[in-house]
Amino acid sequence: MDTFIGLEYNIWWFLLLGAVVTGYAILDGFDIGVGAIHLFLGNRENRKIAINAIGPVWDGNEVWLVITGGVLFAAFPPVYATLFSGLYIPLMLFLVMIIFRAVSIEFRGKEPMVWWQQTWDIAFSVASIIMALALGMVLGNVLQGLPIDETGEFTHKTDFNFINPFSLLTGVTTLGLFMLHGALYLGMKTEGKLYDQLGLIIKNSTVFFILAALLLSFYTLLYVPHLTDQIKEQEWMFFLPVVLVLLMANIPRQVSKRNYGYAFISSTGVISALLVIGAVGLFPSMLHSTIDPAYSLTLYNASASEKSLGIMLTIAMIAVPLVAIYTGFVFWTFRGKVKIDEHSY
Amino acid sequence: MDTEILARIQFAFTVAFHYIYPPLSIGLGVILIIMEGMYLKTKKELYHKMTRFWVKIFALIFGIGVATGIVMEFEFGTNWATYSRYVGDIFGSALAAEGLFAFALESGFLGVLLFGWNRVSPVVHFISTIGVAFGSMFSAVWIVVANSWQQTPAGFKIVGEGLNQKAEITDFWAMVFNPSSVDRLSHVIIGAFLAGAFLVLSVNAYYILKGKFLEIAKPAFKIALVVAMISSLAQLFTGHNSADGVAENQPAKLAAFEGHYPKSEVADLYLFGWVDHKSKEVVGIKIPKGLTFLIHQDFTTPVKGLDAFPEDEIPTQVNAVFQFYHLMVAIGMLLIGLSLFAGFLWWRGKLFQFRWLMWVFVWAVFLPQIANQVGWFAAEMGRQPWVVYGLLKTSDALSQAVTANQVLFSLILFFFVYLLLFLLFIYLLNKKIQHGPYDEKMEDQRPHQTASVPDFN
């Protein structure tokens, strides 16, 4: 493999993939979270404000999903193929729910009847919750490992083996984290009645997330040893969980002072830290084989050819900054508190 | 039903639904450039209103195109895992380039297009319109390049054995400019121009019939008519070049287009007909030796027929390929006739005097859509049984880990959610059309936000 600034191409792509996955989780995470807490927001006015808080950005956030899919396909075709065909049901559910949710957001405010808005409210919220759970379960299965045979193919042909204790835990943890992340985003973007109610929702989702995360941590230590090996072997890496705990502890501290902006930055940090710990735990594997670790798809044996990675790196170096600038521009343009007007959802 | 046929149905269904939208985006993009260019040139408010109206419709279409496009991007991996491993080195880079370049350009400038009317100068806004239009075209470039590589692979080498066999890229530009990509890309883009032009024609013909917004509807109709006339004529050339390319690179597909069976005989050209695959005969109206003439410009050169190929290397649905191809050609001719006839009336100063013609244009919005769909059907079914021509068969490209039940389950889910999405599209489009190109206030389209400092303390 050729190198670029001292790192091999496939390491670069591992890092880039991690970056776009993290970017996607941070961005779509808060709008999925806003959807997940949607039914707990009380009256219609609050719900309307909440939907409009994500209005200008939710579809832009999904650009990161497109990029994630493209990067995975281009840089690690075998991983893309094995993962997507192996976790068929949760991924298909996730895709259907993306569309269903978009439909709900668009339809919701178009007719004045109460039953109409309530139906779409429920649709929007349920779709968001399923999206969070499905994403978390996919992640859980990736972290725990999959039954991959010597050909790099998924072996068990059962429809529901993606549901297991660990993936349920990661699903619920993801849901809790997104709810918290979304509630903090609303704290940043709203005022008035909804703003005053957020304290309780944030408290509940914090407790929910911490309980789920603790259970997940214990389960990992007891039953998924291969994830903790890296950190055990290299003691300096222990700073990662420390950073995670500090970031998490900072959230209630900032919320009590109503510094929702800083709290949101902290929850962004929590998402990033969790994904970094996951990536470190897997490294150099991308899909760990539960049959025999030797069958695992790693960033060395499952990457595209050197030539292809080089071409792609050139493309990425040009395009990634552009995407980042655009995202920043949109968020800057729509900074500040939400105001409802005749163009709102 | 086995997994293969279900997966193929699912791909056909999701990609056909997706393909309603991108051609409209590409076609509308070009028309938006013309409209806004007219506004900058003439400074007339009517062009400003016209542009603003079509930008809103563009945004709606773009949004649905993106949502359904994400599904396509994931479906290669979920349903066609073996294919994804085989072509990932090549197909993946084209797809990622599309995501990073075209998509970023389009999404980035779309924000300015929609919400920037009061925030940026008219010239910057016009540049954004050009950016969005080109972004949507670049999307088509990468996707058609990827598909053309499936039809006429180039710039690669095969490595590995058996299950681990895959194509590796050796020459990026040879892959991009493979033998069919330029012909097919021009054909697809012009087809998209037609789709966009006929949508604008349809909506404005409706306004003219209703006597609404006439001072905006009539010039907009004329702009779209110019695009339709030029594009429908240009489509003759791109179509001819594409067919020549098929004759050269995919002779079995060409033979299926015309139901031509004899191993090596002079071939006829059918206007329409019916292929009986068992008796290897076509019943219909034909121009004797027409196909030979079109390809070789003489009446004596033989054309390779389907019998020249092994039975397992020709399309299984010859009649379907034949019908789709002929329907596309027939609609193409119809569009030329319709556009030129309207152009002739315009020249005589009688364009808006015939109510029946306006009704024809109201319904003609479906013609380019149908032609685009059946054109793709002919191209893709004519490629069968290969998924990568001559290298990998469709039946070998499936996901090994996926069961028929899983595909059926997701197919049913997608059917209902797409039905809902389509109803939403029609509902919103209708709402926008009924509302018309007048907006009371020059406002941004999204919730207005007060520009305050983020509350970090």
XYZ file of C-alpha atoms in Angstrom, chain A residues 13 52-53 55-59 62-63 65-71 73-74 77-78 80-82 84-86 88-89 91-96 98-100 102-103 106-107 110-111 116 120 151-154 156-159 187-189 195 258-262 265 303-305 307-308 311-312 315-316 318-320 322-323 326 329 332-345, chain B residues 10 66-68 70-85 87-101 103-104 107-109 111-112 115 119 142 163-164 166 168-172 398-403 405-411 413-414 417-418 420-421 423-425 427-428 431 441 443-457:
188
model
C -10.086 5.274 4.572
C -39.574 23.479 12.802
C -36.410 23.513 14.871
C -36.972 21.884 9.593
C -34.127 23.595 7.744
C -31.508 20.943 8.467
C -32.919 17.410 8.718
C -32.716 16.584 5.021
C -29.096 12.861 5.530
C -26.520 13.888 2.925
C -25.791 9.040 5.125
C -25.414 9.089 1.339
C -21.724 9.848 1.738
C -21.338 7.098 4.353
C -22.880 4.536 1.989
C -20.740 5.696 -0.921
C -17.496 5.653 1.085
C -19.007 0.787 -0.954
C -16.003 2.382 -2.615
C -16.666 -3.326 -0.957
C -16.566 -6.692 0.874
C -20.368 -3.159 2.456
C -21.612 -6.342 0.794
C -21.390 -8.629 3.835
C -25.696 -4.938 4.207
C -26.789 -8.397 3.106
C -26.204 -9.872 6.563
C -30.880 -7.032 5.774
C -33.950 -6.558 7.946
C -31.250 -1.832 7.344
C -34.327 -2.147 5.156
C -36.506 -1.071 8.084
C -34.202 1.887 8.571
C -34.488 2.913 4.896
C -38.264 2.562 4.853
C -36.320 7.404 6.592
C -38.858 7.843 3.823
C -41.858 7.365 6.078
C -39.900 12.491 5.636
C -43.483 11.949 4.485
C -44.133 17.113 5.135
C -47.743 16.018 5.566
C -50.605 20.662 5.634
C -54.141 20.113 6.989
C -54.646 14.515 10.952
C -48.620 12.186 11.554
C -15.242 -16.808 2.217
C -16.083 -13.570 4.021
C -19.783 -14.342 3.681
C -22.496 -14.269 6.298
C -26.673 -17.942 9.244
C -29.715 -17.656 7.067
C -32.231 -16.749 9.747
C -34.327 -13.642 9.613
C -32.900 23.668 24.293
C -30.540 25.564 22.031
C -33.140 26.369 19.417
C -38.090 25.629 26.486
C -29.274 26.301 31.168
C -26.169 26.430 28.992
C -27.774 24.245 26.336
C -25.193 25.202 23.730
C -22.334 23.794 25.795
C -21.373 20.254 22.380
C -10.319 -2.820 1.162
C -10.583 -1.866 -2.476
C -7.408 -1.948 -4.575
C -5.304 2.291 -7.180
C -8.981 2.705 -6.417
C -8.279 7.820 -6.838
C -10.892 8.064 -4.137
C -11.699 12.899 -4.847
C -12.276 13.070 -1.095
C -11.343 17.970 -2.854
C -14.912 17.227 -1.860
C -14.937 16.695 1.924
C -16.711 21.506 0.428
C -19.351 19.424 2.219
C -21.742 23.847 3.204
C -22.912 27.637 6.182
C -24.813 29.541 10.478
C -27.582 30.890 8.252
C -30.243 29.358 10.458
C -28.619 30.112 13.795
C -30.719 31.442 16.645
C -34.185 30.634 17.919
C -37.057 29.275 15.859
C -39.862 31.599 14.863
C -43.039 30.199 13.319
C -44.359 31.934 10.218
C -46.581 31.109 7.247
C -43.821 29.097 5.555
C -43.355 26.751 8.495
C -44.218 23.065 8.526
C -37.442 -5.003 -6.121
C -32.583 12.096 -2.694
C -34.718 9.958 -0.392
C -35.283 7.301 -3.047
C -30.402 6.570 -0.668
C -32.416 3.374 -1.047
C -30.696 2.569 -4.366
C -27.271 3.161 -2.876
C -27.958 0.676 -0.071
C -29.727 -1.868 -2.242
C -26.575 -2.950 -4.095
C -25.195 -4.186 -0.808
C -28.378 -5.645 0.643
C -29.657 -7.534 -2.417
C -26.618 -7.851 -4.675
C -23.740 -8.520 -2.295
C -21.802 -10.755 -4.716
C -22.103 -8.079 -7.386
C -20.930 -5.434 -4.908
C -17.814 -7.440 -4.073
C -17.443 -4.466 -8.979
C -16.880 -2.468 -5.769
C -13.477 -1.288 -6.898
C -15.028 0.360 -9.934
C -18.681 0.912 -9.210
C -17.976 2.150 -5.710
C -15.643 4.910 -6.851
C -18.182 6.173 -9.394
C -20.931 6.116 -6.775
C -18.799 7.835 -4.157
C -17.722 10.481 -6.665
C -21.389 11.114 -7.329
C -22.142 11.420 -3.633
C -19.203 13.682 -2.886
C -19.084 15.874 -5.979
C -24.556 15.719 -4.553
C -22.571 18.147 -2.432
C -27.378 20.309 -2.029
C -25.010 23.129 -1.218
C -26.303 25.513 -3.831
C -29.966 26.148 0.032
C -28.912 29.406 -1.590
C -33.556 30.748 0.900
C -29.519 37.243 1.191
C -21.434 9.275 -12.519
C -15.827 -16.776 -5.242
C -13.035 -14.277 -4.724
C -13.410 -9.460 -8.776
C -9.971 -4.200 -10.179
C -9.567 -0.754 -11.676
C -6.463 -0.256 -13.832
C -7.275 2.983 -15.613
C -9.733 5.452 -14.124
C -27.197 -12.102 -5.562
C -26.635 -11.840 -1.843
C -25.970 -15.300 -0.448
C -27.106 -14.282 3.035
C -30.546 -13.049 2.034
C -33.674 -15.191 1.889
C -38.856 -13.956 2.543
C -36.654 -11.042 3.524
C -36.785 -9.602 0.025
C -40.541 -10.088 -0.143
C -40.967 -8.402 3.237
C -38.947 -5.341 2.232
C -40.586 -5.246 -1.208
C -42.832 -2.339 2.822
C -41.313 -0.290 0.020
C -44.137 3.619 1.623
C -43.511 4.610 -2.003
C -47.517 7.107 0.286
C -44.568 9.112 -1.005
C -49.422 10.511 -3.056
C -47.525 13.136 -1.067
C -45.688 14.239 -4.203
C -50.603 16.355 -3.306
C -47.808 18.887 -2.797
C -50.992 22.432 -4.040
C -44.397 38.360 0.128
C -40.002 35.725 2.131
C -37.642 32.903 2.729
C -39.244 29.511 2.267
C -38.313 28.091 5.633
C -39.042 29.119 9.197
C -37.696 32.553 9.685
C -35.047 32.642 12.364
C -33.898 35.676 14.207
C -30.191 36.106 13.839
C -29.145 36.122 17.456
C -26.013 34.846 19.079
C -26.292 31.134 19.991
C -27.077 30.962 23.697
C -23.848 29.577 24.997
C -24.286 31.350 28.333
